[in-house]
């Protein structure tokens, strides 16, 4: 078993280069199934979710060449099966994008229910509703999804709730459909815009991504023969911004889009941190104990739920009391029990967590319950006094490229140890 051993406290200082966005990349890879040809994707984060996505595509018949650790060339000319490998698709949430992409490409797919972080109920009813509006039939039987369409036809789709996954998935299924699809009440996250930009680069006709109405005019074919670079990771950037505040450090993040970070910047300034925005890089520093604040997680452009645990670390050490209202997921406060082992005073009740800020955290053995909770524990370990051992690293490795190396470069005392 592997664990991260972090000895703190260390004020993190220096530069971090932000990787490509996991949540964009895990959608771009299935999107290549819509291309009957070859394309190159660069700035891919080197993380386990990407390796599994590539394995799934290869099992479906795609040919993948790694140009370097962050770039692949993928040839989807021959897609040889419509059954996705259940053991692989159950390993992460975004495997649901295979459904939209394969409906578009082959009119048929059999795939297991998606896995991923256990954040509470994660239904896919809005995805299914969208596919059905375009003419597909979708059946679920003992954990397997069977989706089929003789011919997909564009249609108006209204999302009952704002869903990142359903917005992208319906967009994927609509790209090669006959006629026009509109998605109303669409999600607006940066990775939705990135997937639309990728598909448009390959020959699709998608308008309005990044607003709450997306219009997709179906095209006959995507031509491929293009190179695309994945958008910088908003959540990785936010993790390091909050790490700078939690450790009272001074970090400059390179390769980020600061427009995507505005809700985080606003909260950092509110708790007493400092931010300098250079457009494609950002400096964050904090030289005093942060003050308490209230946060509500919301779809973009609101404060992202995927940064809620990292913000929780800052608030656990703030001067005063704070409250976080988690409006997206039912069960995203498991990390608070781990922070309490480190001396925090947090009470989680349903969708709210109440923080009584403590002066210091101290090291302890802790367990990451999911991807972002794991990242929050790395931040907490760096800020805390003494030794923190973090277990269940498979969650962290799903979404952060080389987390310990990036933290070490900015001064953290962190080692990966095999027990
Ligand atoms: C994506 C992100 C995840 C992030 C989340 C919210 C990826 C791979 N994952 O997850 O990191 O935490 O957005 O920003 O991009 N819902 C339904 N029915 C559906 C779909 C969703 O009720 O068919 C609900 C969910 O239970 C949740 C809310 O809608 O309460 C938002 O979920 P959604 O935006 O779909 O999250 P994911 O795409 O799974």
Short mmCIF file of C-alpha atoms and ligand atoms in Angstrom, two decimals:
data_model
loop_
_atom_site.label_atom_id
_atom_site.label_comp_id
_atom_site.label_asym_id
_atom_site.label_seq_id
_atom_site.Cartn_x
_atom_site.Cartn_y
_atom_site.Cartn_z
CA UNK A 1 0.00 0.00 0.00
CA UNK A 2 1.24 3.48 -0.87
CA UNK A 3 0.91 6.55 1.31
CA UNK A 4 2.04 10.16 1.14
CA UNK A 5 4.04 11.33 4.13
CA UNK A 6 3.99 15.10 4.54
CA UNK A 7 5.96 16.98 7.19
CA UNK A 8 4.84 20.53 7.87
CA UNK A 9 4.29 23.32 8.24
CA UNK A 10 5.82 24.73 5.05
CA UNK A 11 4.82 28.03 3.43
CA UNK A 12 4.64 27.00 -0.25
CA UNK A 13 6.67 29.33 -2.47
CA UNK A 14 7.58 29.42 -6.14
CA UNK A 15 6.04 28.55 -9.50
CA UNK A 16 3.68 25.75 -10.52
CA UNK A 17 2.85 24.86 -14.12
CA UNK A 18 -0.82 23.87 -14.30
CA UNK A 19 -1.66 20.72 -16.31
CA UNK A 20 -4.47 20.19 -18.81
CA UNK A 21 -7.94 19.82 -17.31
CA UNK A 22 -8.93 16.31 -16.27
CA UNK A 23 -12.63 16.97 -16.73
CA UNK A 24 -12.08 18.27 -20.26
CA UNK A 25 -9.66 15.51 -21.24
CA UNK A 26 -11.94 12.69 -20.09
CA UNK A 27 -14.58 14.06 -22.48
CA UNK A 28 -12.25 14.86 -25.39
CA UNK A 29 -11.00 11.29 -25.58
CA UNK A 30 -14.45 9.71 -26.11
CA UNK A 31 -15.26 12.64 -28.44
CA UNK A 32 -12.55 11.33 -30.80
CA UNK A 33 -14.90 8.39 -31.49
CA UNK A 34 -16.97 10.81 -33.58
CA UNK A 35 -14.03 11.34 -35.93
CA UNK A 36 -13.55 8.83 -38.69
CA UNK A 37 -9.81 9.52 -38.86
CA UNK A 38 -6.79 10.80 -36.97
CA UNK A 39 -6.25 13.65 -34.51
CA UNK A 40 -3.62 14.71 -31.99
CA UNK A 41 -4.40 15.88 -28.46
CA UNK A 42 -1.80 17.82 -26.49
CA UNK A 43 -1.58 19.08 -22.91
CA UNK A 44 -3.26 15.89 -21.69
CA UNK A 45 -2.81 15.46 -17.95
CA UNK A 46 -0.78 12.33 -17.19
CA UNK A 47 -3.23 10.79 -14.70
CA UNK A 48 -4.84 7.41 -14.24
CA UNK A 49 -8.29 8.47 -15.58
CA UNK A 50 -6.63 9.30 -18.92
CA UNK A 51 -4.73 6.02 -19.07
CA UNK A 52 -7.98 4.11 -18.47
CA UNK A 53 -9.83 6.24 -21.06
CA UNK A 54 -7.14 5.34 -23.61
CA UNK A 55 -7.43 1.64 -22.74
CA UNK A 56 -11.20 1.78 -23.27
CA UNK A 57 -10.77 3.46 -26.68
CA UNK A 58 -8.18 0.85 -27.69
CA UNK A 59 -10.56 -1.95 -26.70
CA UNK A 60 -13.16 -0.33 -29.00
CA UNK A 61 -10.66 -0.42 -31.89
CA UNK A 62 -8.87 2.95 -31.74
CA UNK A 63 -5.11 3.08 -32.33
CA UNK A 64 -3.23 5.36 -29.94
CA UNK A 65 0.36 6.56 -30.19
CA UNK A 66 1.92 8.42 -27.26
CA UNK A 67 4.02 11.30 -28.67
CA UNK A 68 5.24 12.18 -25.19
CA UNK A 69 3.73 11.82 -21.70
CA UNK A 70 1.19 14.61 -22.40
CA UNK A 71 0.30 14.09 -26.06
CA UNK A 72 -1.34 11.34 -28.07
CA UNK A 73 -2.24 10.77 -31.68
CA UNK A 74 -5.41 8.76 -32.00
CA UNK A 75 -6.77 7.00 -35.04
CA UNK A 76 -10.47 6.12 -34.75
CA UNK A 77 -10.92 4.96 -38.35
CA UNK A 78 -11.77 1.40 -37.30
CA UNK A 79 -14.17 1.06 -34.40
CA UNK A 80 -14.65 -2.68 -34.18
CA UNK A 81 -17.07 -3.28 -31.30
CA UNK A 82 -20.04 -1.60 -29.62
CA UNK A 83 -19.43 -3.23 -26.24
CA UNK A 84 -17.31 -1.20 -23.85
CA UNK A 85 -15.18 -3.15 -21.32
CA UNK A 86 -17.23 -3.15 -18.09
CA UNK A 87 -14.24 -3.59 -15.78
CA UNK A 88 -12.65 -0.38 -17.09
CA UNK A 89 -15.74 1.80 -17.48
CA UNK A 90 -16.75 1.15 -13.86
CA UNK A 91 -13.49 2.73 -12.67
CA UNK A 92 -14.49 6.34 -13.25
CA UNK A 93 -17.46 8.58 -13.73
CA UNK A 94 -16.71 10.08 -17.13
CA UNK A 95 -16.99 6.71 -18.87
CA UNK A 96 -20.61 7.79 -19.47
CA UNK A 97 -19.32 9.91 -22.39
CA UNK A 98 -18.80 6.68 -24.34
CA UNK A 99 -22.60 6.50 -24.63
CA UNK A 100 -23.13 9.85 -26.38
CA UNK A 101 -20.07 9.41 -28.58
CA UNK A 102 -20.86 5.82 -29.64
CA UNK A 103 -24.53 6.63 -30.27
CA UNK A 104 -23.26 9.29 -32.67
CA UNK A 105 -20.64 7.07 -34.27
CA UNK A 106 -22.26 3.62 -34.37
CA UNK A 107 -25.86 4.13 -33.25
CA UNK A 108 -25.29 1.55 -30.53
CA UNK A 109 -23.40 0.95 -27.28
CA UNK A 110 -23.41 -1.41 -24.32
CA UNK A 111 -21.59 -0.03 -21.29
CA UNK A 112 -21.53 -0.53 -17.50
CA UNK A 113 -22.91 2.09 -15.11
CA UNK A 114 -20.16 4.65 -14.46
CA UNK A 115 -18.07 4.57 -11.25
CA UNK A 116 -16.14 7.52 -9.81
CA UNK A 117 -16.02 9.41 -6.53
CA UNK A 118 -18.71 8.55 -4.00
CA UNK A 119 -20.22 11.99 -3.47
CA UNK A 120 -23.83 10.84 -2.96
CA UNK A 121 -26.41 9.79 -5.53
CA UNK A 122 -25.12 10.32 -9.07
CA UNK A 123 -28.06 9.63 -11.39
CA UNK A 124 -27.80 9.90 -15.20
CA UNK A 125 -31.48 10.51 -15.92
CA UNK A 126 -30.77 13.82 -17.71
CA UNK A 127 -28.27 12.13 -20.04
CA UNK A 128 -30.83 9.43 -20.87
CA UNK A 129 -33.61 11.97 -21.37
CA UNK A 130 -31.44 13.82 -23.88
CA UNK A 131 -30.54 10.69 -25.85
CA UNK A 132 -34.22 9.69 -25.96
CA UNK A 133 -35.22 13.14 -27.24
CA UNK A 134 -32.84 12.54 -30.16
CA UNK A 135 -34.52 9.22 -30.90
CA UNK A 136 -32.42 6.67 -29.01
CA UNK A 137 -33.81 3.91 -26.81
CA UNK A 138 -31.96 3.38 -23.57
CA UNK A 139 -32.38 0.36 -21.30
CA UNK A 140 -30.72 -0.38 -18.00
CA UNK A 141 -30.38 -3.94 -16.86
CA UNK A 142 -28.34 -5.18 -13.89
CA UNK A 143 -25.80 -2.39 -14.02
CA UNK A 144 -25.45 -2.33 -17.80
CA UNK A 145 -26.72 0.42 -20.09
CA UNK A 146 -27.88 -0.52 -23.59
CA UNK A 147 -28.40 2.46 -25.91
CA UNK A 148 -29.45 2.21 -29.54
CA UNK A 149 -30.65 4.52 -32.30
CA UNK A 150 -31.41 3.72 -35.92
CA UNK A 151 -31.04 7.37 -36.78
CA UNK A 152 -30.43 10.24 -34.36
CA UNK A 153 -32.44 13.36 -35.14
CA UNK A 154 -31.76 16.80 -33.66
CA UNK A 155 -34.32 17.96 -31.08
CA UNK A 156 -34.83 20.55 -28.34
CA UNK A 157 -33.55 19.22 -24.99
CA UNK A 158 -34.34 21.00 -21.74
CA UNK A 159 -32.17 20.02 -18.77
CA UNK A 160 -34.21 19.85 -15.55
CA UNK A 161 -31.05 20.47 -13.59
CA UNK A 162 -27.75 22.01 -14.60
CA UNK A 163 -25.52 19.01 -15.30
CA UNK A 164 -21.98 19.12 -16.70
CA UNK A 165 -22.01 15.48 -17.75
CA UNK A 166 -25.46 15.53 -19.36
CA UNK A 167 -24.70 18.74 -21.28
CA UNK A 168 -21.51 17.28 -22.78
CA UNK A 169 -23.03 13.86 -23.40
CA UNK A 170 -26.06 15.22 -25.28
CA UNK A 171 -23.73 17.51 -27.24
CA UNK A 172 -21.66 14.46 -28.26
CA UNK A 173 -24.72 12.55 -29.41
CA UNK A 174 -26.01 15.54 -31.41
CA UNK A 175 -22.88 16.36 -33.42
CA UNK A 176 -23.56 13.84 -36.22
CA UNK A 177 -27.37 13.76 -35.81
CA UNK A 178 -29.61 14.96 -38.61
CA UNK A 179 -30.83 18.53 -38.00
CA UNK A 180 -30.48 20.90 -35.07
CA UNK A 181 -30.36 20.16 -31.35
CA UNK A 182 -30.70 22.86 -28.72
CA UNK A 183 -29.73 22.25 -25.11
CA UNK A 184 -31.54 24.62 -22.76
CA UNK A 185 -30.40 25.17 -19.17
CA UNK A 186 -26.99 23.86 -20.21
CA UNK A 187 -24.02 23.85 -17.82
CA UNK A 188 -21.37 26.50 -18.55
CA UNK A 189 -18.15 25.05 -17.11
CA UNK A 190 -14.88 25.80 -18.97
CA UNK A 191 -14.53 22.16 -19.98
CA UNK A 192 -17.89 22.30 -21.80
CA UNK A 193 -16.52 25.13 -23.92
CA UNK A 194 -13.34 23.10 -24.43
CA UNK A 195 -15.21 20.05 -25.72
CA UNK A 196 -17.24 22.26 -28.10
CA UNK A 197 -14.04 23.96 -29.32
CA UNK A 198 -12.43 20.57 -29.91
CA UNK A 199 -15.41 19.25 -31.86
CA UNK A 200 -15.66 22.47 -33.90
CA UNK A 201 -11.93 22.21 -34.71
CA UNK A 202 -12.68 18.72 -36.05
CA UNK A 203 -15.58 19.98 -38.22
CA UNK A 204 -18.64 20.15 -35.93
CA UNK A 205 -21.06 23.11 -35.82
CA UNK A 206 -21.70 23.93 -32.15
CA UNK A 207 -22.66 27.42 -31.01
CA UNK A 208 -23.27 28.96 -27.60
CA UNK A 209 -21.11 26.67 -25.42
CA UNK A 210 -20.39 28.61 -22.23
CA UNK A 211 -23.92 30.05 -22.18
CA UNK A 212 -27.04 28.27 -20.98
CA UNK A 213 -28.32 27.60 -24.51
CA UNK A 214 -26.18 25.46 -26.81
CA UNK A 215 -27.17 24.93 -30.43
CA UNK A 216 -25.72 22.01 -32.37
CA UNK A 217 -26.28 21.82 -36.12
CA UNK A 218 -25.66 18.21 -37.11
CA UNK A 219 -22.91 17.62 -39.69
CA UNK A 220 -22.32 14.51 -41.83
CA UNK A 221 -18.73 13.86 -40.80
CA UNK A 222 -15.91 15.13 -38.58
CA UNK A 223 -12.73 15.39 -40.62
CA UNK A 224 -10.09 15.06 -37.90
CA UNK A 225 -6.56 15.82 -39.18
CA UNK A 226 -6.06 18.48 -36.53
CA UNK A 227 -4.17 19.05 -33.30
CA UNK A 228 -5.90 20.28 -30.16
CA UNK A 229 -4.52 21.38 -26.79
CA UNK A 230 -6.56 20.69 -23.64
CA UNK A 231 -7.64 23.76 -21.62
CA UNK A 232 -5.70 24.37 -18.35
CA UNK A 233 -7.21 22.73 -15.28
CA UNK A 234 -9.35 25.18 -13.32
CA UNK A 235 -9.53 22.82 -10.35
CA UNK A 236 -5.81 22.06 -10.17
CA UNK A 237 -5.11 25.81 -10.35
CA UNK A 238 -7.67 26.46 -7.61
CA UNK A 239 -6.11 23.73 -5.46
CA UNK A 240 -2.71 25.45 -5.59
CA UNK A 241 -4.26 28.92 -5.05
CA UNK A 242 -5.89 27.64 -1.86
CA UNK A 243 -2.68 25.84 -0.87
CA UNK A 244 -0.87 29.20 -1.03
CA UNK A 245 -3.43 30.68 1.36
CA UNK A 246 -3.59 27.67 3.71
CA UNK A 247 0.22 27.55 4.12
CA UNK A 248 0.63 31.37 4.13
CA UNK A 249 2.87 31.00 1.10
CA UNK A 250 3.42 32.79 -2.20
CA UNK A 251 2.74 30.90 -5.44
CA UNK A 252 2.67 31.90 -9.09
CA UNK A 253 0.67 29.55 -11.28
CA UNK A 254 1.65 29.38 -14.94
CA UNK A 255 -0.53 28.09 -17.79
CA UNK A 256 -3.93 28.95 -16.37
CA UNK A 257 -6.91 30.97 -17.56
CA UNK A 258 -7.54 33.44 -14.76
CA UNK A 259 -11.07 34.20 -16.02
CA UNK A 260 -11.97 30.63 -14.93
CA UNK A 261 -10.64 31.35 -11.44
CA UNK A 262 -12.68 34.46 -10.58
CA UNK A 263 -14.94 32.85 -7.96
CA UNK A 264 -11.87 31.45 -6.18
CA UNK A 265 -10.00 34.75 -6.41
CA UNK A 266 -12.99 36.55 -4.89
CA UNK A 267 -13.11 34.20 -1.89
CA UNK A 268 -9.35 34.36 -1.37
CA UNK A 269 -9.49 38.15 -1.25
CA UNK A 270 -12.49 37.96 1.10
CA UNK A 271 -10.53 35.84 3.61
CA UNK A 272 -7.54 38.22 3.49
CA UNK A 273 -5.29 36.68 0.81
CA UNK A 274 -3.76 38.59 -2.10
CA UNK A 275 -4.10 37.89 -5.81
CA UNK A 276 -2.36 39.39 -8.83
CA UNK A 277 -3.94 38.43 -12.14
CA UNK A 278 -1.77 38.33 -15.27
CA UNK A 279 -4.34 36.71 -17.60
CA UNK A 280 -2.50 33.44 -18.27
CA UNK A 281 -0.79 33.25 -14.90
CA UNK A 282 -1.75 34.27 -11.40
CA UNK A 283 0.12 35.05 -8.17
CA UNK A 284 -1.51 34.23 -4.83
CA UNK A 285 0.02 34.97 -1.46
CA UNK A 286 -1.09 35.30 2.13
CA UNK A 287 0.92 36.67 5.04
CA UNK A 288 -1.60 36.47 7.86
CA UNK A 289 -4.15 34.11 9.34
CA UNK A 290 -7.16 34.06 6.97
CA UNK A 291 -10.52 35.23 8.29
CA UNK A 292 -13.70 33.10 8.24
CA UNK A 293 -16.18 33.24 5.34
CA UNK A 294 -19.38 31.63 4.11
CA UNK A 295 -19.35 29.65 0.86
CA UNK A 296 -22.05 28.06 -1.26
CA UNK A 297 -20.98 25.73 -4.05
CA UNK A 298 -22.72 26.36 -7.38
CA UNK A 299 -22.43 25.47 -11.07
CA UNK A 300 -19.96 27.68 -13.02
CA UNK A 301 -19.42 30.63 -12.68
CA UNK A 302 -20.19 29.97 -8.99
CA UNK A 303 -17.70 28.54 -6.49
CA UNK A 304 -16.89 25.00 -7.73
CA UNK A 305 -17.85 22.02 -5.60
CA UNK A 306 -14.56 20.41 -6.66
CA UNK A 307 -12.68 23.07 -4.64
CA UNK A 308 -14.96 22.88 -1.60
CA UNK A 309 -12.71 20.50 0.42
CA UNK A 310 -9.57 22.56 -0.34
CA UNK A 311 -11.44 25.73 0.77
CA UNK A 312 -12.51 23.78 3.86
CA UNK A 313 -8.84 23.41 4.82
CA UNK A 314 -8.38 27.21 4.66
CA UNK A 315 -11.52 27.82 6.70
CA UNK A 316 -10.58 25.19 9.29
CA UNK A 317 -7.61 27.41 10.26
CA UNK A 318 -9.35 30.78 9.80
CA UNK A 319 -9.85 33.39 12.45
CA UNK A 320 -13.56 33.10 13.29
CA UNK A 321 -16.40 30.88 12.21
CA UNK A 322 -17.41 29.83 8.68
CA UNK A 323 -20.11 27.87 6.95
CA UNK A 324 -20.00 25.90 3.70
CA UNK A 325 -23.25 25.01 1.96
CA UNK A 326 -22.69 22.21 -0.56
CA UNK A 327 -25.48 22.58 -3.11
CA UNK A 328 -24.33 20.04 -5.73
CA UNK A 329 -23.51 16.77 -3.92
CA UNK A 330 -25.21 15.06 -0.94
CA UNK A 331 -22.11 13.54 0.56
CA UNK A 332 -19.08 15.75 0.16
CA UNK A 333 -18.04 16.40 3.74
CA UNK A 334 -16.30 13.11 4.49
CA UNK A 335 -12.99 14.96 4.51
CA UNK A 336 -14.10 17.01 7.54
CA UNK A 337 -13.76 13.93 9.77
CA UNK A 338 -10.16 13.59 8.62
CA UNK A 339 -9.45 17.28 9.24
CA UNK A 340 -10.95 16.88 12.72
CA UNK A 341 -8.37 14.13 13.36
CA UNK A 342 -5.81 16.86 12.58
CA UNK A 343 -7.30 19.19 15.19
CA UNK A 344 -9.94 21.03 13.14
CA UNK A 345 -13.33 21.81 14.68
CA UNK A 346 -15.88 21.14 11.96
CA UNK A 347 -19.44 19.92 12.32
CA UNK A 348 -21.04 18.58 9.16
CA UNK A 349 -24.83 18.28 9.04
CA UNK A 350 -26.43 17.27 5.75
CA UNK A 351 -25.47 19.82 3.11
CA UNK A 352 -23.83 22.25 5.57
CA UNK A 353 -20.55 22.24 7.42
CA UNK A 354 -19.81 24.65 10.26
CA UNK A 355 -16.21 25.62 10.98
CA UNK A 356 -14.83 26.97 14.21
CA UNK A 357 -11.40 28.09 13.05
CA UNK A 358 -8.39 26.75 14.98
CA UNK A 359 -4.95 28.37 15.14
CA UNK A 360 -3.11 25.28 13.87
CA UNK A 361 -3.68 21.81 12.46
CA UNK A 362 -1.40 18.99 13.55
CA UNK A 363 -0.26 15.92 11.59
CA UNK A 364 -2.22 12.62 11.79
CA UNK A 365 -2.88 9.51 9.69
CA UNK A 366 -5.79 10.37 7.35
CA UNK A 367 -7.72 8.67 4.54
CA UNK A 368 -8.80 10.28 1.31
CA UNK A 369 -12.42 9.40 0.57
CA UNK A 370 -12.40 10.82 -2.97
CA UNK A 371 -10.24 12.74 -5.43
CA UNK A 372 -10.65 16.32 -4.20
CA UNK A 373 -10.78 15.27 -0.53
CA UNK A 374 -7.38 13.67 -1.14
CA UNK A 375 -5.99 16.91 -2.58
CA UNK A 376 -7.37 18.81 0.41
CA UNK A 377 -5.53 16.47 2.77
CA UNK A 378 -2.25 17.12 0.94
CA UNK A 379 -2.85 20.85 1.42
CA UNK A 380 -3.77 20.29 5.09
CA UNK A 381 -0.68 18.13 5.67
CA UNK A 382 1.57 20.84 4.22
CA UNK A 383 0.00 23.48 6.48
CA UNK A 384 -0.12 21.32 9.62
CA UNK A 385 2.53 20.96 12.28
CA UNK A 386 4.21 17.54 12.32
CA UNK A 387 3.78 14.44 10.16
CA UNK A 388 0.62 13.63 8.18
CA UNK A 389 0.24 10.26 6.48
CA UNK A 390 -2.31 10.21 3.67
CA UNK A 391 -3.78 6.89 2.53
CA UNK A 392 -5.99 5.82 -0.41
CA UNK A 393 -3.83 7.56 -3.00
CA UNK A 394 -5.63 5.93 -5.93
CA UNK A 395 -8.22 8.71 -5.64
CA UNK A 396 -5.62 11.48 -5.89
CA UNK A 397 -3.78 9.78 -8.76
CA UNK A 398 -6.99 9.75 -10.81
CA UNK A 399 -6.90 13.53 -11.18
CA UNK A 400 -3.57 15.16 -10.22
CA UNK A 401 -0.47 14.76 -12.37
CA UNK A 402 2.54 14.10 -10.18
CA UNK A 403 1.08 15.72 -7.11
CA UNK A 404 4.03 15.09 -4.83
CA UNK A 405 6.57 16.34 -7.37
CA UNK A 406 4.62 19.56 -7.93
CA UNK A 407 4.32 20.12 -4.16
CA UNK A 408 8.01 19.28 -3.59
CA UNK A 409 9.11 21.85 -6.18
CA UNK A 410 7.42 24.60 -4.16
CA UNK A 411 9.00 23.54 -0.90
CA UNK A 412 6.72 20.87 0.58
CA UNK A 413 8.35 18.01 2.44
CA UNK A 414 6.39 15.18 0.87
CA UNK A 415 7.31 11.59 0.00
CA UNK A 416 5.43 8.68 -1.52
CA UNK A 417 6.18 5.64 0.56
CA UNK A 418 5.25 2.00 -0.10
CA UNK A 419 4.36 0.14 3.09
C1 LIG B 1 -18.90 16.80 -13.13
C2 LIG B 1 -17.46 16.67 -12.72
C3 LIG B 1 -17.33 16.62 -11.20
C4 LIG B 1 -18.03 17.82 -10.57
C5 LIG B 1 -19.45 17.98 -11.11
C6 LIG B 1 -20.11 19.26 -10.64
C7 LIG B 1 -16.57 15.45 -14.61
C8 LIG B 1 -16.01 14.17 -15.13
N1 LIG B 1 -16.93 15.46 -13.31
O1 LIG B 1 -19.54 15.62 -12.63
O2 LIG B 1 -15.95 16.62 -10.86
O3 LIG B 1 -18.08 17.65 -9.16
O4 LIG B 1 -19.45 17.98 -12.54
O5 LIG B 1 -19.36 20.37 -11.03
O6 LIG B 1 -16.65 16.44 -15.32
N2 LIG B 1 -27.66 15.04 -11.78
C9 LIG B 1 -28.91 14.46 -11.92
N3 LIG B 1 -29.19 13.78 -13.07
C10 LIG B 1 -28.29 13.64 -14.07
C11 LIG B 1 -27.01 14.23 -13.94
C12 LIG B 1 -26.72 14.94 -12.78
O7 LIG B 1 -29.76 14.58 -11.04
O8 LIG B 1 -28.61 13.00 -15.09
C13 LIG B 1 -27.35 15.84 -10.57
C14 LIG B 1 -26.21 15.24 -9.75
O9 LIG B 1 -26.68 14.26 -8.86
C15 LIG B 1 -25.66 16.49 -9.06
C16 LIG B 1 -25.88 17.60 -10.10
O10 LIG B 1 -26.87 17.10 -10.99
O11 LIG B 1 -26.42 16.78 -7.93
C17 LIG B 1 -24.67 17.99 -10.88
O12 LIG B 1 -24.10 16.84 -11.49
P1 LIG B 1 -23.25 16.92 -12.83
O13 LIG B 1 -22.97 18.34 -13.18
O14 LIG B 1 -23.89 16.06 -13.84
O15 LIG B 1 -21.88 16.22 -12.37
P2 LIG B 1 -20.99 15.24 -13.20
O16 LIG B 1 -21.04 15.56 -14.64
O17 LIG B 1 -21.23 13.83 -12.77
#
